[in-house]
Structures are given as structure tokens and as C-alpha cells.
Short mmCIF file of C-alpha atoms and ligand atoms in Angstrom, two decimals:
data_model
loop_
_atom_site.label_atom_id
_atom_site.label_comp_id
_atom_site.label_asym_id
_atom_site.label_seq_id
_atom_site.Cartn_x
_atom_site.Cartn_y
_atom_site.Cartn_z
CA UNK G 75 57.44 -38.19 -43.06
CA UNK G 76 59.40 -40.29 -45.53
CA UNK G 77 62.16 -42.64 -44.41
CA UNK G 78 64.67 -43.53 -47.12
CA UNK G 79 66.63 -46.69 -46.31
CA UNK G 80 70.26 -47.33 -47.31
CA UNK G 81 70.89 -49.24 -50.53
CA UNK G 82 72.26 -52.37 -48.84
CA UNK G 83 69.79 -52.62 -45.98
CA UNK G 84 68.84 -55.92 -44.35
CA UNK G 85 65.25 -57.06 -43.86
CA UNK G 86 65.68 -57.05 -40.09
CA UNK G 87 66.82 -53.38 -40.17
CA UNK G 88 63.75 -52.40 -42.18
CA UNK G 89 61.51 -54.38 -39.85
CA UNK G 90 63.08 -52.71 -36.80
CA UNK G 91 62.38 -49.23 -38.20
CA UNK G 92 58.80 -50.15 -39.09
CA UNK G 93 58.24 -51.71 -35.66
CA UNK G 94 59.54 -48.58 -33.93
CA UNK G 95 57.31 -46.28 -36.00
CA UNK G 96 54.24 -48.45 -35.38
CA UNK G 97 55.04 -48.45 -31.67
CA UNK G 98 55.03 -44.63 -31.84
CA UNK G 99 51.48 -44.70 -33.21
CA UNK G 100 52.28 -44.26 -36.91
CA UNK G 101 51.03 -46.07 -40.03
CA UNK G 102 53.86 -47.16 -42.31
CA UNK G 103 53.57 -47.76 -46.05
CA UNK G 104 56.52 -49.63 -47.51
CA UNK G 105 57.54 -49.26 -51.13
CA UNK G 106 60.44 -51.04 -52.79
CA UNK G 107 62.12 -49.10 -55.58
CA UNK G 108 64.84 -50.23 -57.99
CA UNK G 109 67.65 -49.54 -55.53
CA UNK G 110 66.09 -48.50 -52.23
CA UNK G 111 63.25 -49.17 -49.85
CA UNK G 112 61.22 -46.08 -48.90
CA UNK G 113 58.80 -45.91 -45.98
CA UNK G 114 55.88 -43.48 -46.09
CA UNK G 115 54.91 -42.59 -42.52
CA UNK G 116 51.54 -41.07 -41.59
CA UNK G 117 49.38 -40.93 -38.49
CA UNK G 118 48.66 -39.18 -35.29
CA UNK G 119 51.76 -40.11 -33.29
CA UNK G 120 54.77 -37.88 -32.79
CA UNK G 121 58.17 -39.04 -33.91
CA UNK G 122 61.50 -37.22 -33.63
CA UNK G 123 62.99 -37.60 -37.14
CA UNK G 124 66.51 -37.52 -35.67
CA UNK G 125 65.84 -40.69 -33.66
CA UNK G 126 64.81 -42.51 -36.83
CA UNK G 127 67.84 -41.19 -38.70
CA UNK G 128 70.07 -42.78 -36.06
CA UNK G 129 68.63 -46.28 -36.62
CA UNK G 130 70.63 -48.89 -38.50
CA UNK G 131 69.95 -49.01 -42.24
CA UNK G 132 68.38 -45.51 -42.45
CA UNK G 133 69.80 -43.20 -45.13
CA UNK G 134 67.70 -40.07 -44.44
CA UNK G 135 64.40 -38.87 -43.05
CA UNK G 136 62.39 -36.21 -44.86
CA UNK G 137 59.63 -34.30 -43.10
CA UNK G 138 56.75 -33.54 -45.43
CA UNK G 139 54.19 -32.00 -43.10
CA UNK G 140 54.63 -29.00 -40.81
CA UNK G 141 54.87 -29.53 -37.04
CA UNK G 142 52.10 -26.98 -36.51
CA UNK G 143 48.63 -28.03 -37.57
CA UNK G 144 45.91 -25.57 -36.52
CA UNK G 145 47.99 -22.63 -37.79
CA UNK G 146 48.63 -24.24 -41.17
CA UNK G 147 46.86 -23.62 -44.45
CA UNK G 148 46.60 -27.34 -44.96
CA UNK G 149 44.31 -27.50 -41.93
CA UNK G 150 42.36 -24.35 -42.86
CA UNK G 151 42.72 -23.23 -46.50
CA UNK G 152 40.66 -20.02 -46.12
CA UNK G 153 42.09 -16.84 -44.60
CA UNK G 154 41.15 -16.22 -41.00
CA UNK G 155 39.15 -13.04 -40.57
CA UNK G 156 38.95 -11.52 -37.10
CA UNK G 157 36.09 -9.17 -36.34
CA UNK G 158 36.17 -6.63 -33.53
CA UNK G 159 33.00 -4.55 -33.77
CA UNK G 160 33.16 -2.89 -37.19
CA UNK G 161 36.86 -3.65 -37.72
CA UNK G 162 37.66 -6.69 -39.88
CA UNK G 163 41.23 -7.94 -39.70
CA UNK G 164 42.52 -10.25 -42.41
CA UNK G 165 39.94 -9.28 -45.05
CA UNK G 166 40.39 -6.97 -48.05
CA UNK G 167 41.00 -3.90 -45.94
CA UNK G 168 44.51 -3.09 -44.70
CA UNK G 169 44.06 -2.18 -41.04
CA UNK G 170 46.40 0.32 -39.42
CA UNK G 171 47.13 0.31 -35.70
CA UNK G 172 48.89 3.43 -34.41
CA UNK G 173 49.71 5.19 -31.18
CA UNK G 174 52.47 5.76 -28.69
CA UNK G 175 54.95 3.19 -27.48
CA UNK G 176 53.71 3.82 -23.91
CA UNK G 177 50.79 5.59 -22.31
CA UNK G 178 52.36 8.53 -20.45
CA UNK G 179 49.59 11.00 -19.60
CA UNK G 180 45.97 11.74 -20.42
CA UNK G 181 46.94 14.66 -22.65
CA UNK G 182 49.48 12.58 -24.57
CA UNK G 183 47.12 9.64 -25.13
CA UNK G 184 44.24 11.87 -26.20
CA UNK G 185 46.29 14.05 -28.54
CA UNK G 186 47.87 11.01 -30.19
CA UNK G 187 44.61 9.08 -30.42
CA UNK G 188 42.90 12.07 -32.04
CA UNK G 189 45.73 12.43 -34.56
CA UNK G 190 45.88 8.77 -35.59
CA UNK G 191 42.10 8.57 -35.87
CA UNK G 192 42.04 11.62 -38.14
CA UNK G 193 44.66 10.02 -40.36
CA UNK G 194 42.71 6.76 -40.72
CA UNK G 195 43.97 4.36 -38.04
CA UNK G 196 41.31 1.93 -36.77
CA UNK G 197 43.06 0.71 -33.64
CA UNK G 198 45.02 2.55 -30.94
CA UNK G 199 48.23 1.01 -29.64
CA UNK G 200 50.02 1.82 -26.40
CA UNK G 201 51.78 0.01 -23.62
CA UNK G 202 50.96 0.15 -19.92
CA UNK G 203 53.22 -2.76 -18.93
CA UNK G 204 56.48 -2.29 -20.83
CA UNK G 205 59.15 -4.92 -21.50
CA UNK G 206 62.21 -2.66 -21.30
CA UNK G 207 65.73 -3.98 -21.83
CA UNK G 208 66.89 -2.06 -18.75
CA UNK G 209 65.16 -2.27 -15.36
CA UNK G 210 65.98 1.45 -14.92
CA UNK G 211 63.98 2.54 -18.00
CA UNK G 212 60.34 3.68 -17.79
CA UNK G 213 58.30 0.54 -17.08
CA UNK G 214 54.84 1.88 -17.94
CA UNK G 215 51.98 3.24 -15.85
CA UNK G 216 50.34 -0.13 -15.16
CA UNK G 217 46.55 -0.06 -14.64
CA UNK G 218 46.48 3.74 -14.75
CA UNK G 219 47.97 3.47 -18.25
CA UNK G 220 45.25 1.00 -19.23
CA UNK G 221 42.59 3.47 -18.08
CA UNK G 222 44.16 6.26 -20.11
CA UNK G 223 44.38 4.09 -23.21
CA UNK G 224 40.78 2.85 -22.95
CA UNK G 225 39.62 6.43 -22.42
CA UNK G 226 41.58 7.63 -25.46
CA UNK G 227 40.30 4.77 -27.63
CA UNK G 228 36.69 5.34 -26.61
CA UNK G 229 36.86 9.11 -27.06
CA UNK G 230 38.07 8.68 -30.62
CA UNK G 231 36.14 5.58 -31.63
CA UNK G 232 39.21 3.35 -31.88
CA UNK G 233 39.77 -0.24 -30.82
CA UNK G 234 42.69 -0.87 -28.46
CA UNK G 235 45.72 -3.16 -28.39
CA UNK G 236 48.11 -3.30 -25.44
CA UNK G 237 50.85 -5.64 -24.33
CA UNK G 238 50.52 -8.40 -21.75
CA UNK G 239 53.89 -9.47 -20.34
CA UNK G 240 52.82 -12.08 -17.84
CA UNK G 241 49.91 -14.46 -17.30
CA UNK G 242 49.14 -12.67 -14.01
CA UNK G 243 48.24 -9.50 -16.00
CA UNK G 244 45.70 -11.16 -18.32
CA UNK G 245 42.71 -10.42 -16.11
CA UNK G 246 43.34 -6.74 -15.44
CA UNK G 247 44.36 -6.03 -19.04
CA UNK G 248 41.28 -7.90 -20.26
CA UNK G 249 39.06 -5.32 -18.52
CA UNK G 250 40.37 -2.61 -20.83
CA UNK G 251 41.74 -3.98 -24.09
CA UNK G 252 40.24 -5.35 -27.30
CA UNK G 253 43.42 -7.17 -28.37
CA UNK G 254 46.26 -8.57 -26.25
CA UNK G 255 49.74 -7.99 -27.65
CA UNK G 256 52.42 -10.59 -26.97
CA UNK G 257 55.76 -8.86 -27.41
CA UNK G 258 58.82 -10.22 -29.18
CA UNK G 259 60.50 -11.10 -25.89
CA UNK G 260 57.54 -13.24 -24.85
CA UNK G 261 56.93 -15.13 -28.08
CA UNK G 262 58.15 -18.29 -26.40
CA UNK G 263 56.63 -17.67 -22.98
CA UNK G 264 54.63 -20.85 -23.31
CA UNK G 265 52.78 -20.44 -20.01
CA UNK G 266 51.51 -17.05 -21.18
CA UNK G 267 50.58 -18.39 -24.62
CA UNK G 268 48.64 -21.28 -23.11
CA UNK G 269 46.72 -18.94 -20.79
CA UNK G 270 45.90 -16.61 -23.69
CA UNK G 271 44.56 -19.64 -25.54
CA UNK G 272 41.82 -19.76 -22.93
CA UNK G 273 40.79 -16.12 -23.45
CA UNK G 274 38.39 -15.05 -26.16
CA UNK G 275 40.07 -11.83 -27.26
CA UNK G 276 42.34 -11.63 -30.33
CA UNK G 277 46.08 -11.92 -29.77
CA UNK G 278 48.70 -9.93 -31.71
CA UNK G 279 51.68 -12.27 -31.59
CA UNK G 280 54.99 -10.58 -32.40
CA UNK G 281 57.83 -12.60 -33.88
CA UNK G 282 60.67 -13.22 -31.41
CA UNK G 283 63.95 -11.46 -32.09
CA UNK G 284 65.68 -14.74 -32.98
CA UNK G 285 62.70 -16.85 -33.98
CA UNK G 286 62.34 -18.79 -37.20
CA UNK G 287 59.02 -18.60 -38.95
CA UNK G 288 58.36 -22.19 -37.89
CA UNK G 289 58.95 -21.37 -34.21
CA UNK G 290 56.67 -18.35 -34.55
CA UNK G 291 53.88 -20.48 -36.04
CA UNK G 292 54.38 -23.05 -33.29
CA UNK G 293 53.87 -20.26 -30.75
CA UNK G 294 50.63 -19.36 -32.54
CA UNK G 295 49.73 -23.06 -32.28
CA UNK G 296 49.94 -22.84 -28.47
CA UNK G 297 47.20 -20.17 -28.51
CA UNK G 298 45.09 -21.88 -31.16
CA UNK G 299 45.26 -25.24 -29.43
CA UNK G 300 43.82 -23.63 -26.29
CA UNK G 301 40.68 -22.76 -28.29
CA UNK G 302 41.37 -19.12 -29.18
CA UNK G 303 41.26 -18.96 -32.99
CA UNK G 304 41.94 -15.22 -33.29
CA UNK G 305 45.69 -14.86 -33.68
CA UNK G 306 47.32 -12.05 -35.66
CA UNK G 307 51.00 -12.58 -36.49
CA UNK G 308 53.25 -9.53 -36.43
CA UNK G 309 56.70 -9.27 -38.01
CA UNK G 310 58.74 -6.68 -36.08
CA UNK G 311 62.30 -7.39 -37.15
CA UNK G 312 64.82 -10.00 -36.14
CA UNK G 313 68.34 -9.75 -34.75
CA UNK G 314 71.04 -10.05 -37.43
CA UNK G 315 74.66 -8.88 -37.80
CA UNK G 316 73.43 -5.54 -39.17
CA UNK G 317 73.73 -2.70 -36.67
CA UNK G 318 72.52 0.31 -38.63
CA UNK G 319 68.90 -0.44 -37.93
CA UNK G 320 67.53 -1.52 -34.55
CA UNK G 321 66.49 -4.87 -36.08
CA UNK G 322 66.32 -6.35 -39.56
CA UNK G 323 62.72 -6.13 -40.73
CA UNK G 324 62.08 -9.43 -42.48
CA UNK G 325 59.42 -8.55 -45.02
CA UNK G 326 59.95 -11.92 -46.69
CA UNK G 327 57.88 -13.27 -43.78
CA UNK G 328 54.76 -11.79 -45.40
CA UNK G 329 54.48 -13.97 -48.53
CA UNK G 330 55.93 -16.98 -46.72
CA UNK G 331 53.53 -16.84 -43.78
CA UNK G 332 50.66 -16.20 -46.22
CA UNK G 333 51.50 -19.48 -47.91
CA UNK G 334 52.09 -21.50 -44.74
CA UNK G 335 49.25 -20.13 -42.63
CA UNK G 336 45.72 -18.76 -42.81
CA UNK G 337 46.38 -16.26 -40.01
CA UNK G 338 46.53 -12.51 -40.75
CA UNK G 339 49.99 -10.98 -40.77
CA UNK G 340 50.85 -7.45 -39.66
CA UNK G 341 54.15 -5.59 -39.81
CA UNK G 342 55.68 -3.26 -37.22
CA UNK G 343 58.18 -1.08 -39.10
CA UNK G 344 58.76 1.10 -36.01
CA UNK G 345 60.51 -1.59 -33.96
CA UNK G 346 61.93 -3.06 -37.15
CA UNK G 347 63.82 0.12 -38.07
CA UNK G 348 64.18 2.01 -34.79
CA UNK G 349 64.29 5.40 -36.56
CA UNK G 350 61.27 7.39 -37.57
CA UNK G 351 62.79 8.55 -40.87
CA UNK G 352 62.94 4.93 -42.08
CA UNK G 353 59.48 3.82 -40.99
CA UNK G 354 57.43 5.08 -43.95
CA UNK G 355 59.39 3.31 -46.73
CA UNK G 356 59.13 -0.02 -44.91
CA UNK G 357 55.44 0.52 -44.13
CA UNK G 358 54.83 1.15 -47.83
CA UNK G 359 56.83 -1.95 -48.76
CA UNK G 360 54.95 -4.08 -46.23
CA UNK G 361 51.58 -3.12 -47.71
CA UNK G 362 52.89 -3.68 -51.23
CA UNK G 363 54.11 -7.15 -50.16
CA UNK G 364 50.64 -8.11 -48.93
CA UNK G 365 50.59 -7.35 -45.19
CA UNK G 366 47.09 -7.37 -43.71
CA UNK G 367 47.95 -4.43 -41.51
CA UNK G 368 50.56 -2.29 -39.84
CA UNK G 369 51.30 -1.30 -36.26
CA UNK G 370 53.10 2.02 -36.08
CA UNK G 371 54.37 4.15 -33.22
CA UNK G 372 53.10 7.72 -33.37
CA UNK G 373 53.50 10.28 -30.60
CA UNK G 374 52.15 13.82 -30.30
CA UNK G 375 55.59 14.97 -29.08
CA UNK G 376 58.04 12.15 -29.93
CA UNK G 377 61.15 14.09 -28.95
CA UNK G 378 59.94 14.01 -25.35
CA UNK G 379 58.53 10.47 -25.34
CA UNK G 380 59.32 8.27 -22.32
CA UNK G 381 60.03 5.28 -24.57
CA UNK G 382 60.94 4.75 -28.23
CA UNK G 383 60.74 8.44 -29.16
CA UNK G 384 63.32 8.13 -31.96
CA UNK G 385 61.18 5.64 -33.84
CA UNK G 386 57.85 7.35 -33.14
CA UNK G 387 56.43 9.34 -36.03
CA UNK G 388 55.11 12.87 -35.77
CA UNK G 389 51.38 12.94 -36.53
CA UNK G 390 52.07 14.86 -39.75
CA UNK G 391 54.44 12.11 -40.98
CA UNK G 392 51.84 9.47 -40.18
CA UNK G 393 49.21 11.48 -42.06
CA UNK G 394 51.37 11.55 -45.13
CA UNK G 395 52.13 7.83 -44.89
CA UNK G 396 48.43 7.03 -44.73
CA UNK G 397 47.85 9.10 -47.87
CA UNK G 398 50.58 7.11 -49.63
CA UNK G 399 49.09 3.82 -48.49
CA UNK G 400 45.79 4.91 -50.00
CA UNK G 401 47.55 4.79 -53.36
CA UNK G 402 49.48 1.55 -52.79
CA UNK G 403 46.72 -0.62 -51.28
CA UNK G 404 44.28 -0.40 -54.23
CA UNK G 405 47.15 -1.11 -56.64
CA UNK G 406 47.35 -4.63 -55.17
CA UNK G 407 43.61 -5.09 -54.83
CA UNK G 408 43.28 -4.05 -51.17
CA UNK G 409 41.28 -1.27 -49.60
CA UNK G 410 42.35 1.02 -46.78
CA UNK G 411 40.31 3.61 -44.90
CA UNK G 412 39.48 5.66 -48.00
CA UNK G 413 37.87 8.56 -46.23
CA UNK G 414 40.33 10.44 -44.06
CA UNK G 415 38.40 12.02 -41.24
CA UNK G 416 39.93 15.42 -41.98
CA UNK G 417 42.45 16.34 -44.64
CA UNK G 418 45.31 18.43 -43.35
CA UNK G 419 48.43 19.82 -44.98
CA UNK G 420 51.34 17.39 -45.26
CA UNK G 421 54.46 18.37 -43.38
CA UNK G 422 57.68 17.18 -44.98
C1 PEP A 171 56.16 -2.46 -28.39
O1 PEP A 171 55.28 -2.74 -29.22
O2 PEP A 171 56.27 -1.36 -27.83
C2 PEP A 171 57.21 -3.49 -28.14
C3 PEP A 171 57.90 -3.49 -27.02
O3 PEP A 171 57.37 -4.33 -29.17
P1 PEP A 171 58.35 -5.58 -29.38
O4 PEP A 171 57.87 -6.65 -28.48
O5 PEP A 171 58.17 -5.90 -30.83
O6 PEP A 171 59.76 -5.12 -29.06
MN1 MN A 172 57.97 0.56 -28.45
#
């Protein structure tokens, strides 16, 4: 932090600012320029810049380091790579997570898991505990849903990610999942984040619907500071004045987060757009912009889905998207599941 004093500042005002900063545990380096005194402030204490700005003789306070530390590239310059069995997240390979919004039945989970595996997904997604805007909407199958999802993932050699909504669910979900998802609505559920910091499974942390990138990285910091280093950030759209799409998918988060943080960043174009016909273009753009992976809703029969059917892709659409990503990823020096398990015709 740099404190710039006013031009006509008295010695006692400067001394008062320095004394306050020292009291807060900071080291202060004073430099006297031609017209102003500038204080360079470093150290382990925490200081609210606004409190300093209110002190007599202070012109402005400039923050030069980020409030998050463990999540920052300054702390860890090299990309974080998360390994789950043979799946490496955050490396050269673009990893695709796909599956239904919610687990609904054994047949649905198995049909969808088989389809996304064939197309090249590495991880199955699906919710068993659903954060629905309305209490009257389908809330998920709970533990039965977890069993279906684990069964589907195992049968098709996929890893599994599923959402945890509350700290009380961590234990039961942990029996089934490979990755915990923290949904957009829970990005600032600090009790949940702290508890997840004590687990040793990766966390997919979605960006809150009204969260700045700094707030999002501070939420990651909660998990990291608990000792869990495996956090995957996921941009899923933010709330803006635009109403045509469900959210506004902020792809600018990709290069910005890549600069600020070492953590892998995924993109969820399904919740970002809210319509299946707009998912593929944004998925392509996300990979082109450097996303480490995608999470996409796919359903074997999306028109009859119990949640988010309109934004869930048909398996044939997902197949085609994966084929397109196989062209885009190498163009920017990334790999992506090059060997589709079975080539099928593309439906338009
Ligand atoms: C989901 O992934 O189904 C979900 C509810 O996501 P989000 O938290 O991004 O809305
Ligand atoms: Mn959904």
C-alpha cells in the first residue's frame, strides 16, 4: 500500500499516520519527493485503506497488492494442476465435464453418461441436492441421486462432480463424489467454504451471480487457507441488465483470472446462456480464450428434463461441439481428448 500525503502536510500529521500504521503491524518507508511525502507500507498486518484515507494530511491511498494471497500468482507463479486418477485439470489438456443438471433416474443418468463419455467428456456432472430459485421446483433426489451418479460415472469410466449446498452435506456427498461443486448462490457461504477447506477433494467454485473477480478469488482463498489447494474456478455468468440470456457469460474472466491466479478456470456456458442453441458458440469461445475446461449440461431427453431442460444439449449437439473443440484447442496449443470413443453422425 502507498499513502500519498497532501502537499501542505504538517510533520505531526505524517507522524500520526506512520504511528497508526506501525501500531497495525506494518513497516513504513517514508520518502520525501519535490512536492509530497509518500509512505510505502508493507508487512503482515491488515489495514483498511479507507481508515487511512480519512486521517488528516492524507491525499490518497493506493493498494498495490491483492487482498487474496494463496490464490494469487504472486504467491505461486506456476499453474496449479489438479490430478484425479488419470485426469489432469489445469495442464495442457482442456477437460470437459458434461451431464444432466439433475440426476432423475437410473436410465437417464446411464444414457447421458454413456453419451458424454462417447463424445469425449472426462467427468460426469449432475446434481442430487439442487439450489432451485423456487421451493416448489424439483429439489433433487438427495442420496439416491448420488448413488445413481456414482453408478453412472463408474459404469462409463468417468469422474464425478456434484453440488454441495450446505456444510451438513459434505460427509454424505464425499462418499460418492470426486469433486465438490459450490454453486453460484453459495460462493459467499463462508461457513461452507471453510469446511471444504478441510476436505481433501477438489472444489469447483462457481462465480456468484453478482460477484467481482476479486470477491470470487477471496472465496477461493477461504478454501485454500483451510489447507485444500485444489480449487477450480468456474465462470457461469453474472447478473446484468441484459435479459435475453439467462445471465451474461463473462468470458473476460478467463484471461484476467489467468493473470491474477494460478488456479485452473472452467466455463459453464449452459447456465451462462440458458438456451441450448447458444451454448456451443460460447463453449468454443471459452476454449479459444484459454479456459482450462468446460462444464456443460447434456441430457438424453432434455425436453422432458426435471431441471434446466432448455439449456441442456442433446447428445448429438454435444458430439458436434466436441468435434469442433478438437479443432480449436490445438490451434491455441492445447490438447483435448483426441480419440473420440466412437464416431457417430452429426445431427444439425
Ligand atoms: C448447476 O450447475 O446446476 C447450478 C445450479 O449451477 P449455478 O450454481 O451456476 O447456478
Ligand atoms: Mn442446472
